[in-house]
Amino acid sequence: MTPTVIMKFGGSCLIDKSAFNKILEILNIYKNDKKIIVASAFNGITDLLLNTAHNVNDSRVLDDNMAILEKKHFNAIEQIFDEDSEHYFKAKIWVDEKLSELEDTFSDIKEFGMEPYYQDYVLSFGEILSTYILNQYILSKGLDSVYIPANKLIITNDEFNNAYPFYEFTNQRVQKLLLPLLENPKKDIIICITGFIGRNKIGYTTTLGRGGSDYSATILAHSISETAEDKDIKVILWKDVDGLMTINPKFVPKSTLIRNLDYKEAKHIANFGAKILHPKCLEAIEKKNIPLELRNFDKPLEKIEFTEISEHTDKNEIKGISTVEDAVIITVASGSLVDVPGVLAKIFKVMSKNSISVSLVAQSASEISTSFIVKENESKKAVEALYNSGYFSDFFEIKSEEVAIINITGFKILENLTKAKIFQGLDKKNILVKAITQSTEELNLSLVIDRKDVLIAINIIHDDLCEEFEQG
Ligand code: ASP
Ligand code: MG
């Protein structure tokens, strides 16, 4: 049984000659494993493509951006290949061809207007360029490698910009196209796959949401695990940090690295602002118990200082404290309308009709008031929509307040004593908790507090729970 490792390299791992060399070093470290590489676009390219797609009518922006796109990719090619070598030419011709296809698409957008599928198609070029260049680079070093655009493998629904994979169809594709390469015992082929992109059933390119290359890596891991006989699979996301931190170092400089956590804990931490991990990517590997490592690209040989997400966790630890600082709490209260079924349904219908996403929800058991959190930039719209709905303007009082949320995650939060320590700490500093939620068996406690108290609150919780954190 040969283990398979799926490694994702983000834009910051593809910046210059020394970065490409480092990828080579990493491939050598994992030389005894079967290797799949999932690559993102070069740094800044996705933003540039997006900007161009939305400015097709400004010929100066269009020309400037096309020139930058060409320059950034040609620069990399000049650096990493011997001039006039076979792979140098192949890479250059590829960039030329793809940029001319891209220009045709910009003309189409100019002619027909910006349809949702155009955006995904345009953005896919970032990964198509970078991954092919990486594939040619690996070949130029005498290793065997193939390039596979992910729209051959990952089949998704029609939700452009934020597509969701159809796992059954994806499994079939992976079985047909990927497994024969992986299971060939005679050949060690490094498979280079574009991150971020897929296709819908009728063949249109879709994308998995910004930062979606992490997700691509885990979707592929899932499908290999479903279809291959060999289940020894691991995902490594190479990052520019050691891994997930217990607290954003901006609040607590002595914050430590989380070395181990399980999928449930990781989902909470990824959701609350730890921008290091795409929140959706855990769903794909959780059911299959596929381990995922977050590792520092600058320390590929590191034995201890990295984060591993797997089925194993230490239940005696708090894993992380995170914050949401752009929150607004909206409270809808009524003294007369208690015990009337359907009030919550009405509130959330108004939110959903206006495409406003609601996070935390707290309702008093007396049903007199319901509070919920929306993002600051949607709060005005939310309050207005409630007033305009008639029902709430007649019988209810509606209030909104700018707040922050502190999330404390880990199995240890299930214990009363942990909660007691948190509240005692906050009390020492006179910090009032305005709302609180924890659902049954949830490994996360969310506290709503005044925004000005965030820094003090985090520090006091950190200090008081110090011994509950993993001890480095
Ligand atoms: N290139 C895409 C983005 O910037 C996907 C990724 O980097 O993961 O969002
Ligand atoms: Mg990126």
Tab-separated table of C-alpha atoms and ligand atoms in Angstrom:
chain	number	residue	atom	x	y	z
A	1	MET	CA	0.000	0.000	0.000
A	2	THR	CA	1.497	3.296	-1.037
A	3	PRO	CA	0.167	6.267	0.897
A	4	THR	CA	-1.261	9.133	-1.156
A	5	VAL	CA	-0.668	12.722	-0.193
A	6	ILE	CA	-2.669	15.583	-1.677
A	7	MET	CA	-0.830	18.856	-1.279
A	8	LYS	CA	-2.229	22.271	-1.946
A	9	PHE	CA	0.115	25.127	-2.780
A	10	GLY	CA	-1.403	28.600	-2.549
A	11	GLY	CA	-0.372	31.719	-4.433
A	12	SER	CA	2.257	32.591	-1.830
A	13	CYS	CA	4.049	29.292	-2.594
A	14	LEU	CA	4.347	30.203	-6.278
A	15	ILE	CA	6.056	33.563	-6.269
A	16	ASP	CA	9.595	33.110	-7.522
A	17	LYS	CA	12.395	30.716	-8.346
A	18	SER	CA	13.192	29.935	-4.731
A	19	ALA	CA	9.531	29.144	-4.011
A	20	PHE	CA	9.387	26.728	-6.945
A	21	ASN	CA	12.633	25.161	-5.700
A	22	LYS	CA	11.033	24.696	-2.318
A	23	ILE	CA	8.139	22.816	-3.920
A	24	LEU	CA	10.728	20.515	-5.455
A	25	GLU	CA	12.298	19.977	-2.034
A	26	ILE	CA	8.886	19.116	-0.609
A	27	LEU	CA	8.215	16.639	-3.414
A	28	ASN	CA	11.486	14.992	-2.490
A	29	ILE	CA	10.552	14.789	1.202
A	30	TYR	CA	7.401	12.916	0.189
A	31	LYS	CA	9.194	10.835	-2.431
A	32	ASN	CA	7.844	7.539	-1.152
A	33	ASP	CA	4.206	8.666	-1.404
A	34	LYS	CA	1.915	9.023	-4.375
A	35	LYS	CA	1.550	12.749	-4.889
A	36	ILE	CA	-1.247	14.985	-6.085
A	37	ILE	CA	-0.612	18.703	-6.225
A	38	VAL	CA	-3.483	21.178	-6.171
A	39	ALA	CA	-2.349	24.690	-7.092
A	40	SER	CA	-3.907	28.122	-6.710
A	41	ALA	CA	-3.429	31.025	-9.053
A	42	PHE	CA	-0.298	33.157	-8.668
A	43	ASN	CA	-0.583	35.799	-5.975
A	44	GLY	CA	-3.066	38.554	-6.806
A	45	ILE	CA	-4.102	37.055	-10.156
A	46	THR	CA	-7.659	36.099	-9.179
A	47	ASP	CA	-8.323	39.651	-7.970
A	48	LEU	CA	-6.848	41.031	-11.159
A	49	LEU	CA	-9.027	38.786	-13.321
A	50	LEU	CA	-12.101	39.794	-11.359
A	51	ASN	CA	-11.273	43.447	-11.702
A	52	THR	CA	-10.775	43.075	-15.461
A	53	ALA	CA	-14.032	41.187	-15.955
A	54	HIS	CA	-15.896	44.053	-14.310
A	55	ASN	CA	-14.114	46.736	-16.319
A	56	VAL	CA	-14.296	45.409	-19.862
A	57	ASN	CA	-15.689	48.691	-21.097
A	58	ASP	CA	-12.667	50.616	-19.933
A	59	SER	CA	-10.134	49.821	-22.636
A	60	ARG	CA	-7.268	51.316	-20.667
A	61	VAL	CA	-7.906	49.079	-17.629
A	62	LEU	CA	-8.379	46.117	-19.951
A	63	ASP	CA	-5.089	46.695	-21.769
A	64	ASP	CA	-3.153	47.424	-18.581
A	65	ASN	CA	-4.474	44.341	-16.828
A	66	MET	CA	-3.779	42.069	-19.796
A	67	ALA	CA	-0.227	43.396	-19.837
A	68	ILE	CA	0.198	42.695	-16.106
A	69	LEU	CA	-1.190	39.181	-16.509
A	70	GLU	CA	1.279	38.455	-19.261
A	71	LYS	CA	4.186	40.010	-17.409
A	72	LYS	CA	3.579	38.165	-14.141
A	73	HIS	CA	3.431	34.777	-15.827
A	74	PHE	CA	6.289	35.436	-18.247
A	75	ASN	CA	8.455	36.676	-15.366
A	76	ALA	CA	7.928	33.415	-13.503
A	77	ILE	CA	8.686	31.424	-16.637
A	78	GLU	CA	11.904	33.382	-17.268
A	79	GLN	CA	13.007	32.712	-13.713
A	80	ILE	CA	12.267	29.039	-13.349
A	81	PHE	CA	13.152	27.552	-16.736
A	82	ASP	CA	16.379	27.459	-18.691
A	83	GLU	CA	15.899	29.843	-21.541
A	84	ASP	CA	14.968	28.206	-24.830
A	85	SER	CA	14.441	24.804	-23.215
A	86	GLU	CA	11.507	22.644	-24.286
A	87	HIS	CA	9.501	23.398	-21.143
A	88	TYR	CA	10.216	27.099	-21.319
A	89	PHE	CA	8.612	27.208	-24.762
A	90	LYS	CA	5.706	25.013	-23.799
A	91	ALA	CA	4.903	27.226	-20.832
A	92	LYS	CA	5.174	30.411	-22.879
A	93	ILE	CA	2.971	29.088	-25.656
A	94	TRP	CA	0.414	28.005	-23.052
A	95	VAL	CA	0.283	31.487	-21.537
A	96	ASP	CA	-0.054	33.057	-24.997
A	97	GLU	CA	-2.901	30.752	-25.948
A	98	LYS	CA	-4.770	31.111	-22.683
A	99	LEU	CA	-4.459	34.882	-22.647
A	100	SER	CA	-5.885	35.065	-26.123
A	101	GLU	CA	-8.847	32.884	-25.062
A	102	LEU	CA	-9.259	35.189	-22.109
A	103	GLU	CA	-9.301	38.246	-24.365
A	104	ASP	CA	-12.037	36.642	-26.461
A	105	THR	CA	-14.062	36.143	-23.289
A	106	PHE	CA	-13.636	39.776	-22.305
A	107	SER	CA	-14.954	40.735	-25.757
A	108	ASP	CA	-17.957	38.483	-25.188
A	109	ILE	CA	-18.643	40.113	-21.838
A	110	LYS	CA	-18.451	43.498	-23.527
A	111	GLU	CA	-20.936	42.361	-26.136
A	112	PHE	CA	-23.408	40.410	-23.988
A	113	GLY	CA	-22.998	41.787	-20.492
A	114	MET	CA	-21.606	40.173	-17.362
A	115	GLU	CA	-23.471	36.879	-16.897
A	116	PRO	CA	-22.642	34.847	-13.743
A	117	TYR	CA	-20.924	32.054	-15.699
A	118	TYR	CA	-18.533	34.507	-17.332
A	119	GLN	CA	-17.060	35.394	-13.978
A	120	ASP	CA	-16.257	31.777	-13.102
A	121	TYR	CA	-14.840	31.147	-16.538
A	122	VAL	CA	-12.612	34.205	-16.348
A	123	LEU	CA	-11.395	33.420	-12.810
A	124	SER	CA	-10.525	29.846	-13.776
A	125	PHE	CA	-7.666	31.135	-15.941
A	126	GLY	CA	-5.572	31.974	-12.861
A	127	GLU	CA	-5.322	28.332	-11.827
A	128	ILE	CA	-5.109	27.075	-15.423
A	129	LEU	CA	-2.013	29.222	-15.986
A	130	SER	CA	-0.241	28.581	-12.670
A	131	THR	CA	-0.857	24.827	-12.551
A	132	TYR	CA	0.344	24.185	-16.073
A	133	ILE	CA	3.509	26.205	-15.409
A	134	LEU	CA	4.122	24.190	-12.234
A	135	ASN	CA	3.559	20.956	-14.142
A	136	GLN	CA	6.104	21.990	-16.784
A	137	TYR	CA	8.546	23.003	-14.056
A	138	ILE	CA	8.329	19.563	-12.433
A	139	LEU	CA	8.843	17.903	-15.821
A	140	SER	CA	11.844	20.131	-16.480
A	141	LYS	CA	13.465	18.701	-13.345
A	142	GLY	CA	13.299	15.213	-14.782
A	143	LEU	CA	10.303	14.053	-12.745
A	144	ASP	CA	7.203	12.535	-14.276
A	145	SER	CA	4.127	14.745	-14.074
A	146	VAL	CA	0.726	15.310	-15.679
A	147	TYR	CA	-1.525	18.362	-15.770
A	148	ILE	CA	-5.263	17.856	-15.219
A	149	PRO	CA	-7.688	20.775	-15.226
A	150	ALA	CA	-10.144	20.174	-12.375
A	151	ASN	CA	-13.175	20.739	-14.558
A	152	LYS	CA	-12.477	17.252	-15.879
A	153	LEU	CA	-12.853	15.873	-12.340
A	154	ILE	CA	-14.988	17.995	-10.045
A	155	ILE	CA	-18.644	18.143	-11.072
A	156	THR	CA	-20.712	20.777	-9.282
A	157	ASN	CA	-24.156	22.305	-9.102
A	158	ASP	CA	-24.999	25.480	-11.034
A	159	GLU	CA	-24.227	27.957	-8.314
A	160	PHE	CA	-21.649	30.104	-10.048
A	161	ASN	CA	-19.043	31.767	-7.804
A	162	ASN	CA	-19.833	29.409	-4.946
A	163	ALA	CA	-20.462	25.999	-6.445
A	164	TYR	CA	-21.114	22.866	-4.422
A	165	PRO	CA	-19.713	19.513	-5.557
A	166	PHE	CA	-21.861	16.611	-6.670
A	167	TYR	CA	-19.841	13.907	-4.934
A	168	GLU	CA	-21.314	10.926	-6.778
A	169	PHE	CA	-20.444	12.298	-10.206
A	170	THR	CA	-17.072	13.494	-8.976
A	171	ASN	CA	-16.314	10.026	-7.597
A	172	GLN	CA	-16.991	8.511	-10.999
A	173	ARG	CA	-14.664	10.961	-12.720
A	174	VAL	CA	-11.936	10.417	-10.152
A	175	GLN	CA	-12.255	6.677	-10.503
A	176	LYS	CA	-11.980	6.857	-14.273
A	177	LEU	CA	-9.298	9.505	-14.710
A	178	LEU	CA	-7.276	9.701	-11.523
A	179	LEU	CA	-7.118	6.203	-10.071
A	180	PRO	CA	-5.386	4.599	-13.051
A	181	LEU	CA	-2.584	7.139	-12.609
A	182	LEU	CA	-2.416	6.644	-8.847
A	183	GLU	CA	-2.598	2.898	-8.940
A	184	ASN	CA	0.060	2.346	-11.566
A	185	PRO	CA	2.792	0.681	-9.493
A	186	LYS	CA	5.449	1.140	-12.148
A	187	LYS	CA	5.182	4.869	-12.508
A	188	ASP	CA	5.575	7.650	-10.033
A	189	ILE	CA	3.580	10.439	-11.636
A	190	ILE	CA	3.131	13.751	-9.870
A	191	ILE	CA	-0.391	14.808	-10.724
A	192	CYS	CA	-0.927	18.575	-10.980
A	193	ILE	CA	-4.557	19.657	-10.677
A	194	THR	CA	-5.965	23.171	-10.835
A	195	GLY	CA	-7.511	24.300	-7.559
A	196	PHE	CA	-10.706	26.324	-7.227
A	197	ILE	CA	-12.520	25.160	-10.357
A	198	GLY	CA	-15.073	22.581	-11.409
A	199	ARG	CA	-17.837	22.316	-13.984
A	200	ASN	CA	-21.585	21.898	-13.905
A	201	LYS	CA	-23.393	19.073	-15.662
A	202	ILE	CA	-23.663	20.874	-18.985
A	203	GLY	CA	-19.978	21.678	-19.002
A	204	TYR	CA	-19.801	25.297	-17.877
A	205	THR	CA	-16.840	26.113	-15.670
A	206	THR	CA	-17.786	26.828	-12.065
A	207	THR	CA	-15.704	28.006	-9.099
A	208	LEU	CA	-15.869	26.904	-5.480
A	209	GLY	CA	-15.808	30.289	-3.759
A	210	ARG	CA	-12.827	32.514	-3.005
A	211	GLY	CA	-9.965	30.656	-1.386
A	212	GLY	CA	-11.551	27.478	-2.772
A	213	SER	CA	-8.368	25.589	-3.643
A	214	ASP	CA	-8.239	24.139	-0.112
A	215	TYR	CA	-11.706	22.824	-0.805
A	216	SER	CA	-10.601	21.296	-4.133
A	217	ALA	CA	-7.885	19.346	-2.325
A	218	THR	CA	-10.320	17.891	0.181
A	219	ILE	CA	-13.009	17.118	-2.417
A	220	LEU	CA	-10.434	15.092	-4.352
A	221	ALA	CA	-9.273	13.363	-1.159
A	222	HIS	CA	-12.872	12.426	-0.426
A	223	SER	CA	-13.455	10.956	-3.874
A	224	ILE	CA	-10.200	8.997	-3.857
A	225	SER	CA	-11.112	7.589	-0.492
A	226	GLU	CA	-14.561	6.598	-1.785
A	227	THR	CA	-13.281	4.877	-4.882
A	228	ALA	CA	-9.737	3.634	-4.307
A	229	GLU	CA	-8.835	0.424	-2.560
A	230	ASP	CA	-5.972	2.155	-0.856
A	231	LYS	CA	-7.398	4.373	1.871
A	232	ASP	CA	-4.134	5.745	3.187
A	233	ILE	CA	-4.732	9.377	2.218
A	234	LYS	CA	-3.599	12.638	3.744
A	235	VAL	CA	-4.139	16.272	2.776
A	236	ILE	CA	-1.477	18.910	3.401
A	237	LEU	CA	-2.239	22.592	2.915
A	238	TRP	CA	1.042	24.524	2.673
A	239	LYS	CA	0.609	27.947	4.261
A	240	ASP	CA	2.688	30.969	5.153
A	241	VAL	CA	2.076	30.309	8.859
A	242	ASP	CA	2.692	27.281	11.113
A	243	GLY	CA	-1.015	26.449	11.346
A	244	LEU	CA	-4.071	27.527	13.323
A	245	MET	CA	-3.435	29.662	16.394
A	246	THR	CA	-5.479	29.492	19.593
A	247	ILE	CA	-6.095	33.246	19.399
A	248	ASN	CA	-5.410	35.857	16.775
A	249	PRO	CA	-1.928	37.132	17.804
A	250	LYS	CA	-3.228	40.664	17.235
A	251	PHE	CA	-5.050	40.257	20.580
A	252	VAL	CA	-2.735	37.994	22.539
A	253	PRO	CA	0.871	37.982	21.320
A	254	LYS	CA	1.754	34.882	23.344
A	255	SER	CA	-0.957	32.888	21.604
A	256	THR	CA	0.029	29.285	20.866
A	257	LEU	CA	-0.311	26.956	17.914
A	258	ILE	CA	-3.135	24.412	17.928
A	259	ARG	CA	-1.387	21.121	17.224
A	260	ASN	CA	-4.345	18.768	17.226
A	261	LEU	CA	-8.031	19.257	16.785
A	262	ASP	CA	-10.915	17.276	15.431
A	263	TYR	CA	-13.180	18.111	12.499
A	264	LYS	CA	-15.969	19.560	14.623
A	265	GLU	CA	-13.645	21.878	16.501
A	266	ALA	CA	-11.879	22.863	13.299
A	267	LYS	CA	-15.179	23.766	11.625
A	268	HIS	CA	-15.951	26.260	14.365
A	269	ILE	CA	-12.508	27.760	14.271
A	270	ALA	CA	-12.421	28.018	10.472
A	271	ASN	CA	-15.841	29.648	10.436
A	272	PHE	CA	-14.964	32.361	12.889
A	273	GLY	CA	-12.457	34.371	11.023
A	274	ALA	CA	-9.347	32.149	11.101
A	275	LYS	CA	-8.908	32.895	7.398
A	276	ILE	CA	-6.241	30.204	7.204
A	277	LEU	CA	-8.614	27.384	6.438
A	278	HIS	CA	-11.565	27.367	4.052
A	279	PRO	CA	-14.529	26.444	6.299
A	280	LYS	CA	-16.166	24.191	3.732
A	281	CYS	CA	-13.186	21.937	3.216
A	282	LEU	CA	-13.716	19.958	6.411
A	283	GLU	CA	-17.075	18.629	5.345
A	284	ALA	CA	-15.496	16.684	2.501
A	285	ILE	CA	-12.979	14.790	4.655
A	286	GLU	CA	-14.814	14.450	7.963
A	287	LYS	CA	-16.931	11.441	7.090
A	288	LYS	CA	-13.934	9.622	5.693
A	289	ASN	CA	-11.648	10.499	8.620
A	290	ILE	CA	-8.991	11.803	6.258
A	291	PRO	CA	-6.338	13.701	8.209
A	292	LEU	CA	-5.478	17.219	7.125
A	293	GLU	CA	-2.288	19.054	8.030
A	294	LEU	CA	-1.661	22.771	7.888
A	295	ARG	CA	2.061	23.306	7.470
A	296	ASN	CA	4.457	26.171	7.037
A	297	PHE	CA	5.871	26.272	3.515
A	298	ASP	CA	9.123	27.634	4.947
A	299	LYS	CA	9.564	24.700	7.338
A	300	PRO	CA	8.762	21.576	5.324
A	301	LEU	CA	10.692	19.262	7.649
A	302	GLU	CA	8.973	20.465	10.823
A	303	LYS	CA	8.119	17.558	13.119
A	304	ILE	CA	6.039	19.262	15.835
A	305	GLU	CA	5.017	22.794	14.976
A	306	PHE	CA	2.095	22.236	12.614
A	307	THR	CA	-1.652	21.713	12.937
A	308	GLU	CA	-3.243	18.339	12.385
A	309	ILE	CA	-6.999	18.021	11.987
A	310	SER	CA	-8.162	14.435	12.381
A	311	GLU	CA	-10.593	12.324	14.363
A	312	HIS	CA	-8.290	12.628	17.394
A	313	THR	CA	-8.439	15.467	19.846
A	314	ASP	CA	-7.638	16.108	23.477
A	315	LYS	CA	-10.978	16.593	25.170
A	316	ASN	CA	-9.377	18.420	28.061
A	317	GLU	CA	-8.446	21.440	26.059
A	318	ILE	CA	-9.839	24.711	24.880
A	319	LYS	CA	-8.797	24.884	21.245
A	320	GLY	CA	-9.317	28.459	20.331
A	321	ILE	CA	-10.814	31.820	21.030
A	322	SER	CA	-11.941	33.827	18.037
A	323	THR	CA	-13.855	37.010	17.442
A	324	VAL	CA	-16.340	38.570	15.076
A	325	GLU	CA	-15.943	42.303	15.303
A	326	ASP	CA	-18.333	43.580	12.659
A	327	ALA	CA	-21.490	42.217	14.258
A	328	VAL	CA	-24.788	43.935	14.966
A	329	ILE	CA	-27.329	42.401	17.306
A	330	ILE	CA	-30.954	43.000	16.412
A	331	THR	CA	-33.593	42.441	19.068
A	332	VAL	CA	-37.259	42.047	18.311
A	333	ALA	CA	-39.428	42.215	21.435
A	334	SER	CA	-43.108	42.202	22.218
A	335	GLY	CA	-44.958	42.171	25.523
A	336	SER	CA	-48.241	41.123	24.034
A	337	LEU	CA	-47.411	38.542	21.423
A	338	VAL	CA	-45.997	35.693	23.467
A	339	ASP	CA	-46.803	32.077	22.819
A	340	VAL	CA	-47.833	32.873	19.257
A	341	PRO	CA	-46.433	30.240	16.932
A	342	GLY	CA	-44.606	31.427	13.867
A	343	VAL	CA	-42.948	34.629	15.075
A	344	LEU	CA	-39.455	33.254	14.508
A	345	ALA	CA	-40.467	31.966	11.094
A	346	LYS	CA	-41.697	35.443	10.197
A	347	ILE	CA	-38.485	37.139	11.349
A	348	PHE	CA	-36.256	34.792	9.397
A	349	LYS	CA	-38.463	34.889	6.330
A	350	VAL	CA	-37.933	38.638	6.201
A	351	MET	CA	-34.167	38.087	6.500
A	352	SER	CA	-34.071	35.397	3.879
A	353	LYS	CA	-36.194	37.402	1.413
A	354	ASN	CA	-33.629	40.159	1.702
A	355	SER	CA	-30.687	37.727	1.412
A	356	ILE	CA	-29.406	38.694	4.844
A	357	SER	CA	-27.414	35.998	6.557
A	358	VAL	CA	-28.151	35.481	10.250
A	359	SER	CA	-25.560	33.926	12.541
A	360	LEU	CA	-26.133	33.670	16.279
A	361	VAL	CA	-29.743	33.458	17.525
A	362	ALA	CA	-30.953	33.757	21.123
A	363	GLN	CA	-34.524	33.727	22.332
A	364	SER	CA	-35.741	33.963	25.884
A	365	ALA	CA	-37.855	30.998	26.888
A	366	SER	CA	-40.632	33.443	27.728
A	367	GLU	CA	-40.601	34.304	24.005
A	368	ILE	CA	-40.770	37.993	24.834
A	369	SER	CA	-37.660	38.855	22.896
A	370	THR	CA	-35.536	37.357	20.161
A	371	SER	CA	-32.032	38.552	19.361
A	372	PHE	CA	-29.948	37.640	16.382
A	373	ILE	CA	-26.705	38.702	14.784
A	374	VAL	CA	-26.220	40.088	11.302
A	375	LYS	CA	-23.165	41.618	9.686
A	376	GLU	CA	-22.740	45.326	10.229
A	377	ASN	CA	-23.035	46.166	6.540
A	378	GLU	CA	-26.419	44.422	6.354
A	379	SER	CA	-27.883	45.674	9.613
A	380	LYS	CA	-29.617	48.774	8.280
A	381	LYS	CA	-31.272	46.749	5.565
A	382	ALA	CA	-32.336	44.165	8.164
A	383	VAL	CA	-33.980	46.689	10.495
A	384	GLU	CA	-35.715	48.493	7.650
A	385	ALA	CA	-37.011	45.231	6.243
A	386	LEU	CA	-38.520	44.333	9.626
A	387	TYR	CA	-40.215	47.725	9.923
A	388	ASN	CA	-41.487	47.524	6.375
A	389	SER	CA	-42.990	44.117	6.929
A	390	GLY	CA	-45.936	45.649	8.823
A	391	TYR	CA	-46.307	42.769	11.230
A	392	PHE	CA	-43.319	43.835	13.308
A	393	SER	CA	-43.886	47.584	13.161
A	394	ASP	CA	-47.314	47.152	14.775
A	395	PHE	CA	-46.661	44.947	17.783
A	396	PHE	CA	-42.954	44.773	18.273
A	397	GLU	CA	-40.104	46.910	19.397
A	398	ILE	CA	-37.017	46.577	17.213
A	399	LYS	CA	-33.574	47.528	18.479
A	400	SER	CA	-30.104	47.196	17.009
A	401	GLU	CA	-26.699	47.594	18.557
A	402	GLU	CA	-23.115	47.294	17.320
A	403	VAL	CA	-21.409	44.473	19.180
A	404	ALA	CA	-18.604	41.925	19.015
A	405	ILE	CA	-18.815	38.159	19.447
A	406	ILE	CA	-16.282	36.018	21.232
A	407	ASN	CA	-16.300	32.320	20.386
A	408	ILE	CA	-14.621	29.826	22.656
A	409	THR	CA	-14.183	26.419	21.068
A	410	GLY	CA	-13.197	22.982	22.376
A	411	PHE	CA	-14.664	19.995	24.198
A	412	LYS	CA	-13.693	21.580	27.489
A	413	ILE	CA	-16.407	24.200	26.982
A	414	LEU	CA	-19.006	21.532	27.761
A	415	GLU	CA	-17.958	21.658	31.418
A	416	ASN	CA	-19.732	24.036	33.768
A	417	LEU	CA	-16.518	24.884	35.523
A	418	THR	CA	-14.992	26.245	32.328
A	419	LYS	CA	-17.980	28.501	31.833
A	420	ALA	CA	-17.814	29.600	35.461
A	421	LYS	CA	-14.178	30.625	34.993
A	422	ILE	CA	-15.016	32.619	31.886
A	423	PHE	CA	-17.818	34.534	33.571
A	424	GLN	CA	-15.815	35.156	36.720
A	425	GLY	CA	-13.026	36.590	34.607
A	426	LEU	CA	-15.374	38.886	32.703
A	427	ASP	CA	-16.962	39.979	35.947
A	428	LYS	CA	-13.580	41.013	37.353
A	429	LYS	CA	-13.311	43.483	34.476
A	430	ASN	CA	-16.960	44.531	34.622
A	431	ILE	CA	-17.632	43.240	31.137
A	432	LEU	CA	-21.290	42.616	30.553
A	433	VAL	CA	-22.377	39.679	28.420
A	434	LYS	CA	-25.360	40.832	26.371
A	435	ALA	CA	-26.348	37.524	24.819
A	436	ILE	CA	-25.011	33.988	24.925
A	437	THR	CA	-25.509	30.818	22.896
A	438	GLN	CA	-24.423	27.219	22.947
A	439	SER	CA	-26.539	24.568	21.299
A	440	THR	CA	-26.776	21.027	22.618
A	441	GLU	CA	-23.477	19.156	22.442
A	442	GLU	CA	-21.984	22.132	20.708
A	443	LEU	CA	-18.275	22.582	21.254
A	444	ASN	CA	-18.591	26.296	21.014
A	445	LEU	CA	-19.755	29.016	23.341
A	446	SER	CA	-20.546	32.401	21.813
A	447	LEU	CA	-20.681	35.534	23.947
A	448	VAL	CA	-21.981	38.857	22.686
A	449	ILE	CA	-20.283	41.845	24.294
A	450	ASP	CA	-19.708	45.516	23.759
A	451	ARG	CA	-17.181	46.120	20.967
A	452	LYS	CA	-14.931	48.281	23.082
A	453	ASP	CA	-14.420	45.382	25.523
A	454	VAL	CA	-13.068	42.847	23.020
A	455	LEU	CA	-9.380	43.167	23.754
A	456	ILE	CA	-9.741	43.059	27.528
A	457	ALA	CA	-12.269	40.241	27.358
A	458	ILE	CA	-10.070	38.035	25.200
A	459	ASN	CA	-7.038	38.598	27.357
A	460	ILE	CA	-8.820	37.846	30.594
A	461	ILE	CA	-10.432	34.716	29.165
A	462	HIS	CA	-7.088	33.608	27.798
A	463	ASP	CA	-5.287	34.187	31.102
A	464	ASP	CA	-7.978	32.570	33.220
A	465	LEU	CA	-8.272	29.542	30.954
A	466	CYS	CA	-4.547	29.356	30.391
A	467	GLU	CA	-4.086	25.877	31.768
A	468	GLU	CA	-6.967	24.583	29.626
A	469	PHE	CA	-5.030	25.336	26.471
A	470	GLU	CA	-2.654	22.864	24.944
A	471	GLN	CA	0.622	23.320	26.728
A	472	GLY	CA	3.452	23.768	24.299
B	1	ASP	N1	-7.367	31.675	-6.641
B	1	ASP	C1	-8.573	31.565	-5.873
B	1	ASP	C2	-8.733	32.778	-4.962
B	1	ASP	O1	-7.858	33.602	-4.883
B	1	ASP	C3	-8.644	30.291	-5.114
B	1	ASP	C4	-7.580	30.098	-4.062
B	1	ASP	O2	-6.594	30.832	-4.023
B	1	ASP	O3	-7.729	29.182	-3.250
B	1	ASP	O4	-9.746	32.905	-4.339
B	2	MG	MG	-5.552	33.015	-4.005
